[in-house]
PDB file of C-alpha atoms in Angstrom:
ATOM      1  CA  UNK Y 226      57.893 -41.221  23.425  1.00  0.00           C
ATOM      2  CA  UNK Y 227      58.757 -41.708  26.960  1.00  0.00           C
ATOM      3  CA  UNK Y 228      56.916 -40.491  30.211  1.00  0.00           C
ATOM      4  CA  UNK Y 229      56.565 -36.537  30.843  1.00  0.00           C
ATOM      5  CA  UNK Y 230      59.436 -34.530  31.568  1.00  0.00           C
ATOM      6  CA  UNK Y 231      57.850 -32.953  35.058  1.00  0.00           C
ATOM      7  CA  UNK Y 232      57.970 -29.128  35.407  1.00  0.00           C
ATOM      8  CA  UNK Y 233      57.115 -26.821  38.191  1.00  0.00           C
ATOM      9  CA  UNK Y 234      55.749 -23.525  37.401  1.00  0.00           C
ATOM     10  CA  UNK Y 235      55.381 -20.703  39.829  1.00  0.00           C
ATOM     11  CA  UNK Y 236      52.477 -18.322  39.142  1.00  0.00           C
ATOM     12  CA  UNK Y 237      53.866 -15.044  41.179  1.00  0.00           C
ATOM     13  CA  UNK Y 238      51.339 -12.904  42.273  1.00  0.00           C
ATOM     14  CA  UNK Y 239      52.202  -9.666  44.733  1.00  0.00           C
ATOM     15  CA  UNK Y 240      49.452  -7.593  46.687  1.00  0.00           C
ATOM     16  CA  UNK Y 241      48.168  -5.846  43.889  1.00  0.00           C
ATOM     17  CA  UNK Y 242      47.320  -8.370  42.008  1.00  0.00           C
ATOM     18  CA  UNK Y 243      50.498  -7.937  39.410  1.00  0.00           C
ATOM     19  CA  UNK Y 244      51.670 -11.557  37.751  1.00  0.00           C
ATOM     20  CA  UNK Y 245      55.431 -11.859  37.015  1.00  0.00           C
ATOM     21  CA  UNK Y 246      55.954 -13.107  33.869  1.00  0.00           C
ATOM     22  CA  UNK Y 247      59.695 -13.621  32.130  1.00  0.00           C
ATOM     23  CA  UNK Y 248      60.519 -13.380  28.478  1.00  0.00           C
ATOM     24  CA  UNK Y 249      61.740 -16.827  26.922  1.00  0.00           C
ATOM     25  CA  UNK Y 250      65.815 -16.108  25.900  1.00  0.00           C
ATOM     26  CA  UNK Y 251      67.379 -16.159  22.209  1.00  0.00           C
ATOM     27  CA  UNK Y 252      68.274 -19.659  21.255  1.00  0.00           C
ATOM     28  CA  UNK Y 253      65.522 -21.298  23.598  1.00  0.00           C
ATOM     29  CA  UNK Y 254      62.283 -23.314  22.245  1.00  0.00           C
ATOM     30  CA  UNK Y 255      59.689 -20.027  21.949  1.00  0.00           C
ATOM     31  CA  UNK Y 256      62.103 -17.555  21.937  1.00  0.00           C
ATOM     32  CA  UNK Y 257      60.776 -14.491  23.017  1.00  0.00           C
ATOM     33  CA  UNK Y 258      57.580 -16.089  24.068  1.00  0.00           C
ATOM     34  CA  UNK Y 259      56.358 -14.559  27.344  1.00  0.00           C
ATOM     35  CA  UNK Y 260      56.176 -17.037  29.793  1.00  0.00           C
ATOM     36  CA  UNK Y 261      56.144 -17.585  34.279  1.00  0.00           C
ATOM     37  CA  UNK Y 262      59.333 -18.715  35.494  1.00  0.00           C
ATOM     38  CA  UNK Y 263      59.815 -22.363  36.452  1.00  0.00           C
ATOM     39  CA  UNK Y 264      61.703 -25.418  35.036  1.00  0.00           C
ATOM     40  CA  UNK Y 265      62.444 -29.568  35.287  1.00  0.00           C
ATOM     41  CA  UNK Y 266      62.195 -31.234  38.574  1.00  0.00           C
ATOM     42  CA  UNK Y 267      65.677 -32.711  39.058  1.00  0.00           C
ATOM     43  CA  UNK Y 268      65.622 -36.408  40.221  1.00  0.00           C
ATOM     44  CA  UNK Y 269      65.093 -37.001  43.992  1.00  0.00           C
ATOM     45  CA  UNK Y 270      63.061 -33.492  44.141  1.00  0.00           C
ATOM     46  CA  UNK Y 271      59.204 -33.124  45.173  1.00  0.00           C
ATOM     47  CA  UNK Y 272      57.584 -30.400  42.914  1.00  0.00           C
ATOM     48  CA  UNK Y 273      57.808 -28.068  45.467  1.00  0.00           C
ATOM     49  CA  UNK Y 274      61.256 -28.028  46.230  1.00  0.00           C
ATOM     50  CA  UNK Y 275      62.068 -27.965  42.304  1.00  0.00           C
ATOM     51  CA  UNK Y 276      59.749 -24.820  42.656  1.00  0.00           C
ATOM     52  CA  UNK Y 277      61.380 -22.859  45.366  1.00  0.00           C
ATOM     53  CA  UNK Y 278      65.189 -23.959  43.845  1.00  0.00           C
ATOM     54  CA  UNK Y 279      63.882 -22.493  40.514  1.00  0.00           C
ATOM     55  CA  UNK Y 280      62.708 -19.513  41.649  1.00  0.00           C
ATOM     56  CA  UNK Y 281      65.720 -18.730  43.832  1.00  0.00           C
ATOM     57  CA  UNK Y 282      67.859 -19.602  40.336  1.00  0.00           C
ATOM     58  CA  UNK Y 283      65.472 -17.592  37.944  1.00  0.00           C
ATOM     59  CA  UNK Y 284      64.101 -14.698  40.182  1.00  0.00           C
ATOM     60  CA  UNK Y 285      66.520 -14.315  43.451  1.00  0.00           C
ATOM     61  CA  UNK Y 286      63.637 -14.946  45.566  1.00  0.00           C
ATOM     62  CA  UNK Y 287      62.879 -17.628  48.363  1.00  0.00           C
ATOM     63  CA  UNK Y 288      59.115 -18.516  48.419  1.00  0.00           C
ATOM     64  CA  UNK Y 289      57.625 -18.688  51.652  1.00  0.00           C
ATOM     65  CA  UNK Y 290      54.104 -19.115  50.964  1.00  0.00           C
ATOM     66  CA  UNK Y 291      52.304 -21.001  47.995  1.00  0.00           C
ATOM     67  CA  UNK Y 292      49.677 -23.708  46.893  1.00  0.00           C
ATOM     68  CA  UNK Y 293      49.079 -25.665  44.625  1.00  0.00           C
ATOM     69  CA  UNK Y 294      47.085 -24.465  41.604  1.00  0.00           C
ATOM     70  CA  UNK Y 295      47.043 -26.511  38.463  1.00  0.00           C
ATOM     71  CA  UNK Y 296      48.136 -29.585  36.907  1.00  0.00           C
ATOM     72  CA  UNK Y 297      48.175 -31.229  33.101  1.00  0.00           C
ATOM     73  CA  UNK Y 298      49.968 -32.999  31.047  1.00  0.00           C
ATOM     74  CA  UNK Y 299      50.817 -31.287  27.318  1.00  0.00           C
ATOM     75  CA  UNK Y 300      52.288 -32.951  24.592  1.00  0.00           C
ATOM     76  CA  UNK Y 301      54.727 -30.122  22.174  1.00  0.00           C
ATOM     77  CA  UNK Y 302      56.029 -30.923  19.014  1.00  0.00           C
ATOM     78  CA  UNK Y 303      59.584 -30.830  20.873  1.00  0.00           C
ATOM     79  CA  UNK Y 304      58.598 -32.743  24.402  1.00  0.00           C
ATOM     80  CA  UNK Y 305      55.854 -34.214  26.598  1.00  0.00           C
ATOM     81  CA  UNK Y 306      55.732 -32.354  29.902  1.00  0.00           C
ATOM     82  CA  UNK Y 307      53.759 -32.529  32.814  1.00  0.00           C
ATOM     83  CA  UNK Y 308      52.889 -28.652  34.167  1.00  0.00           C
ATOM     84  CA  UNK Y 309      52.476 -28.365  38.100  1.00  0.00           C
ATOM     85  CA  UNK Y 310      51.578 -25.013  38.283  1.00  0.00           C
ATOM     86  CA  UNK Y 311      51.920 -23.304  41.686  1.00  0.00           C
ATOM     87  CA  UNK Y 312      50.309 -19.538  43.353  1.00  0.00           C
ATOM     88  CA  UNK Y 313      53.493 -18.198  45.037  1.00  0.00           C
ATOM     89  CA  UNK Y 314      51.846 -15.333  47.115  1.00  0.00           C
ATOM     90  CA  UNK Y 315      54.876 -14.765  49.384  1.00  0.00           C
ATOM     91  CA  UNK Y 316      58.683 -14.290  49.273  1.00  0.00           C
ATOM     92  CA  UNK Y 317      61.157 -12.905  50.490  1.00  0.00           C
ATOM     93  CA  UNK Y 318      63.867 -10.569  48.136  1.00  0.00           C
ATOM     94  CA  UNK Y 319      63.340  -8.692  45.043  1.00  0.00           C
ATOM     95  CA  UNK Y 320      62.803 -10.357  41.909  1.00  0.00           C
ATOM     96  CA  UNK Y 321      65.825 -10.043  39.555  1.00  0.00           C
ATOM     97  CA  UNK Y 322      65.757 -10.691  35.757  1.00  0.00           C
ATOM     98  CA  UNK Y 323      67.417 -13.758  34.539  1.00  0.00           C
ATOM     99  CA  UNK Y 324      71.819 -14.464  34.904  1.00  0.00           C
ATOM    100  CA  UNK Y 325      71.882 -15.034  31.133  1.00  0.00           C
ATOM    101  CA  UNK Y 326      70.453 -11.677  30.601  1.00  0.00           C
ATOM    102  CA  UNK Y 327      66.366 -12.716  29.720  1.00  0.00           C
ATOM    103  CA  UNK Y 328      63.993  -9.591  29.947  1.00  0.00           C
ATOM    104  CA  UNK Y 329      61.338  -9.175  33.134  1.00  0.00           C
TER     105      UNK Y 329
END
């Protein structure tokens, strides 16, 4: 098996202390698993700019304010992935559910 496949994962978190979490679409790996939005750093990206493009993509938000949380390294059955997870504590727009349709 190669290196890990690096993925950002943003940990939303308004004023109230409410977390976002999305639910995993049909035909995905853990369909229907409950899960925080995020996805694969593309080549040439830092973790944080594959966090803010993903959220804007996912959610319809740009993050303006969030730090760094958690990192590890998990090996699936399916793929070997590194997890940066990050506390996004401010954006700006309203989170929207997923363009293919996923729930919220």
């Amino acid at each position: 098996m190669s290196g890990p496949i690096e993925v950002v994962v943003g940990i939303v978190v308004d004023t109230k202390g409410r977390y976002l979490m999305a639910q995993r679409p049909a035909g995905k790996v853990y369909e229907g698993y409950w899960e925080f939005p995020g996805g694969k750093v593309e080549p040439g990206e830092s973790c944080f700019q594959a966090l803010y493009r993903e959220l804007e993509e996912e959610l319809g938000i740009q993050v303006t304010q969030c730090s760094p949380w958690f990192s590890d390294t998990f090996v699936y059955p399916h793929a070997h992935v590194r997890l940066s997870l990050f506390r996004v504590t401010q954006w700006q727009g309203q989170p929207e559910p997923f363009k293919d349709g996923g729930k919220r």
